[in-house]
mmCIF file of C-alpha atoms in Angstrom:
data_model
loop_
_atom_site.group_PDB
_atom_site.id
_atom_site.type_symbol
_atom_site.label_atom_id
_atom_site.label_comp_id
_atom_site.label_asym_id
_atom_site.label_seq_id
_atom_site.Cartn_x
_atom_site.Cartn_y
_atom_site.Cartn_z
ATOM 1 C CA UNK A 1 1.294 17.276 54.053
ATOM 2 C CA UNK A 2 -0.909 18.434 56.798
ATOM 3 C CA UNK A 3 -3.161 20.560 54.260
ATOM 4 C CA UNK A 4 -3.309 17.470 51.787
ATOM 5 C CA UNK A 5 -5.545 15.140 54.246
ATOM 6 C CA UNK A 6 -7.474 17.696 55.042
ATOM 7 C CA UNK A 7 -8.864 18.473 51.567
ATOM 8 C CA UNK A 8 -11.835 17.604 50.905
ATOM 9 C CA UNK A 9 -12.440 15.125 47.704
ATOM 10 C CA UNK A 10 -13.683 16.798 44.631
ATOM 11 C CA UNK A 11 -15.420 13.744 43.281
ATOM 12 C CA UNK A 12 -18.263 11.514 44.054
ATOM 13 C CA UNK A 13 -18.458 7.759 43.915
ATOM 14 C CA UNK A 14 -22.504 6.894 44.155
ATOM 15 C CA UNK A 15 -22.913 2.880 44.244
ATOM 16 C CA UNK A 16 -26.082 0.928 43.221
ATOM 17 C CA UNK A 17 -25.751 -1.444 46.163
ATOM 18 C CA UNK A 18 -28.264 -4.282 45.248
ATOM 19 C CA UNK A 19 -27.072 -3.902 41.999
ATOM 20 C CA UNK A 20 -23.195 -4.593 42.672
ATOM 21 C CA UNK A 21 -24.080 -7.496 45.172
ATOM 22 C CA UNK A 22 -25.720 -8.970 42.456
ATOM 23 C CA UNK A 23 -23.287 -8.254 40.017
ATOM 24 C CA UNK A 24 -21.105 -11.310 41.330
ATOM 25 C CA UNK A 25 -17.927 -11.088 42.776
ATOM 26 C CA UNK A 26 -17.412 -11.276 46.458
ATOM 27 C CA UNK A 27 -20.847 -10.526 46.863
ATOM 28 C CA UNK A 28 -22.221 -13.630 45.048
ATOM 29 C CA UNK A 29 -22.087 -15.935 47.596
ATOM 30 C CA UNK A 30 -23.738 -13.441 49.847
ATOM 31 C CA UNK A 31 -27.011 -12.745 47.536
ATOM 32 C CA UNK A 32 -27.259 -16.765 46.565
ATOM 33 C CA UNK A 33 -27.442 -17.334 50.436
ATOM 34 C CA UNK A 34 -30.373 -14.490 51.552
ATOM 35 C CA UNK A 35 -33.329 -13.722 48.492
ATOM 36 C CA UNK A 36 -34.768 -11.996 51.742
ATOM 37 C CA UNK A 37 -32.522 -8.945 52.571
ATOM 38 C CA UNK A 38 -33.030 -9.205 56.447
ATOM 39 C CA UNK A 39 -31.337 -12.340 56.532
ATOM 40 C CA UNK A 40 -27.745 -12.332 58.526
ATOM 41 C CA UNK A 41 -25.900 -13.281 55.182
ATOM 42 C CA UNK A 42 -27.466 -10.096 52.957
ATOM 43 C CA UNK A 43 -26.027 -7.867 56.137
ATOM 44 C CA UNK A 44 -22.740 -9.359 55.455
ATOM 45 C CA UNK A 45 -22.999 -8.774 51.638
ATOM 46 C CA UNK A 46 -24.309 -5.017 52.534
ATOM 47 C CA UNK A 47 -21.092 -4.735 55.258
ATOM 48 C CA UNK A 48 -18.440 -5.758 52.299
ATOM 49 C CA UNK A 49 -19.711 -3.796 49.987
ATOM 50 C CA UNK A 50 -19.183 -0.569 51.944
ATOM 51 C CA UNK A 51 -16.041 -1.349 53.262
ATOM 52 C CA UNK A 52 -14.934 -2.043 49.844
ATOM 53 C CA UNK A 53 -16.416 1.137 48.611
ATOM 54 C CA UNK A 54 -14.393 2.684 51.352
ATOM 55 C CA UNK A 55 -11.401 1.323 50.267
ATOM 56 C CA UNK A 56 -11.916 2.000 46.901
ATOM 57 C CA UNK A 57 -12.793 5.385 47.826
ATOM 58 C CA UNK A 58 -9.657 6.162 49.406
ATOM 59 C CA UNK A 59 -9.058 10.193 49.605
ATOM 60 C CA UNK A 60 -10.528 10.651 46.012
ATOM 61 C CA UNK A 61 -13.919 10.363 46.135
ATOM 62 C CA UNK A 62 -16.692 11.391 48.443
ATOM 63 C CA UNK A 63 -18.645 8.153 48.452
ATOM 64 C CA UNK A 64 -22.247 7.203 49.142
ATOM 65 C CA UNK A 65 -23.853 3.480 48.662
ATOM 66 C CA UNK A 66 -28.082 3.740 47.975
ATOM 67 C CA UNK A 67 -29.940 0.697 48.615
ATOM 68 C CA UNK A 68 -32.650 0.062 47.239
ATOM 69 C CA UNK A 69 -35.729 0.432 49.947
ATOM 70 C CA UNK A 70 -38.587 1.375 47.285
ATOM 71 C CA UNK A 71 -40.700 -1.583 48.473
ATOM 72 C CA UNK A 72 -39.991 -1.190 52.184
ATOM 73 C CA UNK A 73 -43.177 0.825 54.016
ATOM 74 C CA UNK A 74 -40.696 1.732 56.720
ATOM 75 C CA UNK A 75 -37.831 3.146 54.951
ATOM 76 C CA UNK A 76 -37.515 6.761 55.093
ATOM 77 C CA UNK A 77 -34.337 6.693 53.243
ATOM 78 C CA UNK A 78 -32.244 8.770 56.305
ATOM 79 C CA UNK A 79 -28.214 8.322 55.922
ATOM 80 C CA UNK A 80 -25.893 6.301 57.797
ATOM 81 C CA UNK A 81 -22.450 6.239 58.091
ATOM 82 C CA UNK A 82 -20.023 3.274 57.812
ATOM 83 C CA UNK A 83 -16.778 4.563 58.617
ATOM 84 C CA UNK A 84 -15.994 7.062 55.218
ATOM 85 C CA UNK A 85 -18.720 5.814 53.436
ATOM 86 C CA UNK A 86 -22.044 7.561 53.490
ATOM 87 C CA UNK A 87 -25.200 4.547 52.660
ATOM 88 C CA UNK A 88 -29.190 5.001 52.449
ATOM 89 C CA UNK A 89 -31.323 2.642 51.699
ATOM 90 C CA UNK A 90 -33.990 4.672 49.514
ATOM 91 C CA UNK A 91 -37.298 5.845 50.611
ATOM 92 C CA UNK A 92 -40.513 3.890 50.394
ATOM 93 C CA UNK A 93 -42.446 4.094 47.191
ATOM 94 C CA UNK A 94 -38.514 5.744 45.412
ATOM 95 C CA UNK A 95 -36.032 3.380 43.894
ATOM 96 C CA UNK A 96 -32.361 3.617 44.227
ATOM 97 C CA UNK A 97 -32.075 4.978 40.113
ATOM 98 C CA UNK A 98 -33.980 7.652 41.364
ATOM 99 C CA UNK A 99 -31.681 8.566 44.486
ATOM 100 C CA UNK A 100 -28.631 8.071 42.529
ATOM 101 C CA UNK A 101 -29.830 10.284 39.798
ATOM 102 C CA UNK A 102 -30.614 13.167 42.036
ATOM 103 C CA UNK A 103 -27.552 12.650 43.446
ATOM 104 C CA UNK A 104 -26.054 12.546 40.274
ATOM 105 C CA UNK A 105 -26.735 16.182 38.742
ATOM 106 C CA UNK A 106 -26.635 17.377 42.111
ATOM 107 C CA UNK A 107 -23.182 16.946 42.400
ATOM 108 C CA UNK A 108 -22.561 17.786 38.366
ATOM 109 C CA UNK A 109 -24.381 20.853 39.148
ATOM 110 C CA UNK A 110 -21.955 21.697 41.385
ATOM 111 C CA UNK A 111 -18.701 21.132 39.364
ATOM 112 C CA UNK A 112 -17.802 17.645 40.754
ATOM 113 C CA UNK A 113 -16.740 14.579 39.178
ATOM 114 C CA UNK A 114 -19.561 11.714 39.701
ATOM 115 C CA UNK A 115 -18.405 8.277 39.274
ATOM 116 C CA UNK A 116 -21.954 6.141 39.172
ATOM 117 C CA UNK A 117 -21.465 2.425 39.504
ATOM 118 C CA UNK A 118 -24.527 0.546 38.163
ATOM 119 C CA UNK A 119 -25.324 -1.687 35.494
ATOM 120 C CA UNK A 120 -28.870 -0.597 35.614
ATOM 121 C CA UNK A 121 -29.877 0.746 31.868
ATOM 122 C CA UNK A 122 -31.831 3.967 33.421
ATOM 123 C CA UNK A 123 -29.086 4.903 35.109
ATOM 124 C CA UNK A 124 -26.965 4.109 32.041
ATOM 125 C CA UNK A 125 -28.669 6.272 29.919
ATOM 126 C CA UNK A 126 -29.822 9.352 32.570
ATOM 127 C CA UNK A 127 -26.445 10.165 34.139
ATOM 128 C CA UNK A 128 -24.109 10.654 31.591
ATOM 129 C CA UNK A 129 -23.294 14.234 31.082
ATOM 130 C CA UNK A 130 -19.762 15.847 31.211
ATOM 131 C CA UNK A 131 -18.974 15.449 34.169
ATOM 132 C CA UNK A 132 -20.944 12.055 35.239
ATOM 133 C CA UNK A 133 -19.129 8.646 34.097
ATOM 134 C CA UNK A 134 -20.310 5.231 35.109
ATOM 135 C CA UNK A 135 -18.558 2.363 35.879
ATOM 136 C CA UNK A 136 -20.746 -1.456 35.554
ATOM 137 C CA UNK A 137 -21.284 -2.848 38.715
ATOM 138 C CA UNK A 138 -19.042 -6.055 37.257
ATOM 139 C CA UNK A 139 -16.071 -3.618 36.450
ATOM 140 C CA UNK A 140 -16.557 -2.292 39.806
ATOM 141 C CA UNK A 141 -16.422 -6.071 41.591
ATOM 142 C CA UNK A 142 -13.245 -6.847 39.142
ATOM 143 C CA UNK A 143 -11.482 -3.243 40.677
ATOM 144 C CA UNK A 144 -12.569 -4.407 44.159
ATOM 145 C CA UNK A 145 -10.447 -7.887 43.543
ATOM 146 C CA UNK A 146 -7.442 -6.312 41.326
ATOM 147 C CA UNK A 147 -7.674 -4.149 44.659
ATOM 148 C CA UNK A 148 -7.144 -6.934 47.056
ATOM 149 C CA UNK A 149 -5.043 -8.727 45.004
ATOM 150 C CA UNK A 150 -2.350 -5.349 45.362
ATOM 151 C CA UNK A 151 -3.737 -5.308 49.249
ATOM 152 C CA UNK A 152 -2.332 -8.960 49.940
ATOM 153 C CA UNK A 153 0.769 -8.637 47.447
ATOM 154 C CA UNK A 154 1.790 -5.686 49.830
ATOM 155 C CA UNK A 155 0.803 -7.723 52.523
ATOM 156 C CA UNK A 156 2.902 -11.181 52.245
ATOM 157 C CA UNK A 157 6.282 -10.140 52.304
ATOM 158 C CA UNK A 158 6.053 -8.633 55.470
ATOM 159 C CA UNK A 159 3.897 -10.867 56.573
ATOM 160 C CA UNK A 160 1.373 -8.709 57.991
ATOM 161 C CA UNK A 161 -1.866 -9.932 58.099
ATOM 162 C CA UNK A 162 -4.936 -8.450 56.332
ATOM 163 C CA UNK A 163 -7.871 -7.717 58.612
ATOM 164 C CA UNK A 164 -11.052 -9.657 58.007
ATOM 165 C CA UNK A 165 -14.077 -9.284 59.954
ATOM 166 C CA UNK A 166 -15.788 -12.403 61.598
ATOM 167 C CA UNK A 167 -19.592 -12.274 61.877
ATOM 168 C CA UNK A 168 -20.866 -14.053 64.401
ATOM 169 C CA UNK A 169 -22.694 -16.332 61.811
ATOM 170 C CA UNK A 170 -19.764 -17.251 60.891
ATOM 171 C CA UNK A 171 -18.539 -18.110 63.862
ATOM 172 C CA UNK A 172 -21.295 -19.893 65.095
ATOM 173 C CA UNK A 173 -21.609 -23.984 64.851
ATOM 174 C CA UNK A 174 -23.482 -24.680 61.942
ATOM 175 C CA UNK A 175 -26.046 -26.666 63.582
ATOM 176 C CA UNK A 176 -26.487 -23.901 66.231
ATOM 177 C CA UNK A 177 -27.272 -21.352 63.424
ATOM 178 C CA UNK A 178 -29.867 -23.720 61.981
ATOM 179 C CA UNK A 179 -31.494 -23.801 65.499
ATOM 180 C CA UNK A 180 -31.611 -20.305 65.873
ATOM 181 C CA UNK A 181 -33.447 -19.777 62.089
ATOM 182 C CA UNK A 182 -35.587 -22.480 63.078
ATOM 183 C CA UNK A 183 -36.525 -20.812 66.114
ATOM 184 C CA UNK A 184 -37.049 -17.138 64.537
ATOM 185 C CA UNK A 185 -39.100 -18.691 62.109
ATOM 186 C CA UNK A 186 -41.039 -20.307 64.729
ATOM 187 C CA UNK A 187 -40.542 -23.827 63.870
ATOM 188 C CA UNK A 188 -39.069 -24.531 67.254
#
């Protein structure tokens, strides 16, 4: 059993981020909230996505969300971590297809299973090869719920609650979060 979770997973789960969040979903509300990706709201989008990639991930896949940071001067596309999940947000002047292709055949190249989630038609038509299948970032949002929906089945007849994490947005009194925006806008 020991030997078992310490394997390491032979495939690779590479997410178009931007793509998925606008895909629909949970997401949705996240994207219609924030066109400007700084915004409190697009973190929160960003922060459910990876810990639903996580928990799709599981112990199969080796997983890694790419953001799109093309038109960012300051991104030098370095990766984080968010608990399992590795995430970049692309380089200046590179898009996320680009990443996620590289990625791609890297990982082909070196006998692994890549699972690429995007609904992007590049990446549709650069990645498949033998061992590269993609999933649409809309199939990916519907696993994400049929996931939950087993989550919270497992969940009610013991009555153990499912963790959700509170952002302090949305904790905050709504007229004490319009303040604030006002203020970092600098409309007082």
């Amino acid at each position: 059993m020991k030997d078992s979770l310490k394997q390491k997973p032979s495939k690779v789960l590479l997410v178009d981020g931007y793509n998925v969040i606008r895909a629909g979903g949970n997401y949705e509300c996240f994207a219609r909230q924030a066109p400007d990706h700084t915004q409190d709201t697009f973190n929160a989008a960003r922060e459910a996505l990876l810990s639903d990639v996580a928990n799709f991930a599981g112990r199969e896949y080796k997983a890694t969300v790419i953001f799109d940071g093309a038109g960012n001067p300051g991104s030098r596309g370095e990766e984080q971590v968010f608990g399992s999940v590795k995430y970049l947000f692309s380089p200046a002047g590179t898009s996320a297809d680009t990443i996620i292709e590289k990625l791609a055949n890297n990982a082909a190249n070196k006998g692994l299973e890549v699972l690429v989630v995007s609904s992007d038609a590049t990446i549709q038509s650069t990645v498949f090869s033998h061992r590269v299948t993609r999933m649409s970032a809309s199939g990916f949002c519907n696993e994400i719920e049929s996931l939950r929906g087993c989550l919270d089945e497992l969940a009610a007849p013991t009555n153990i609650a499912v963790a959700r994490k509170n952002t302090l947005a949305e904790r905050l009194d709504p007229k004490v979060a319009e303040k604030l925006k006002r203020m970092v806008r600098g409309d007082g």
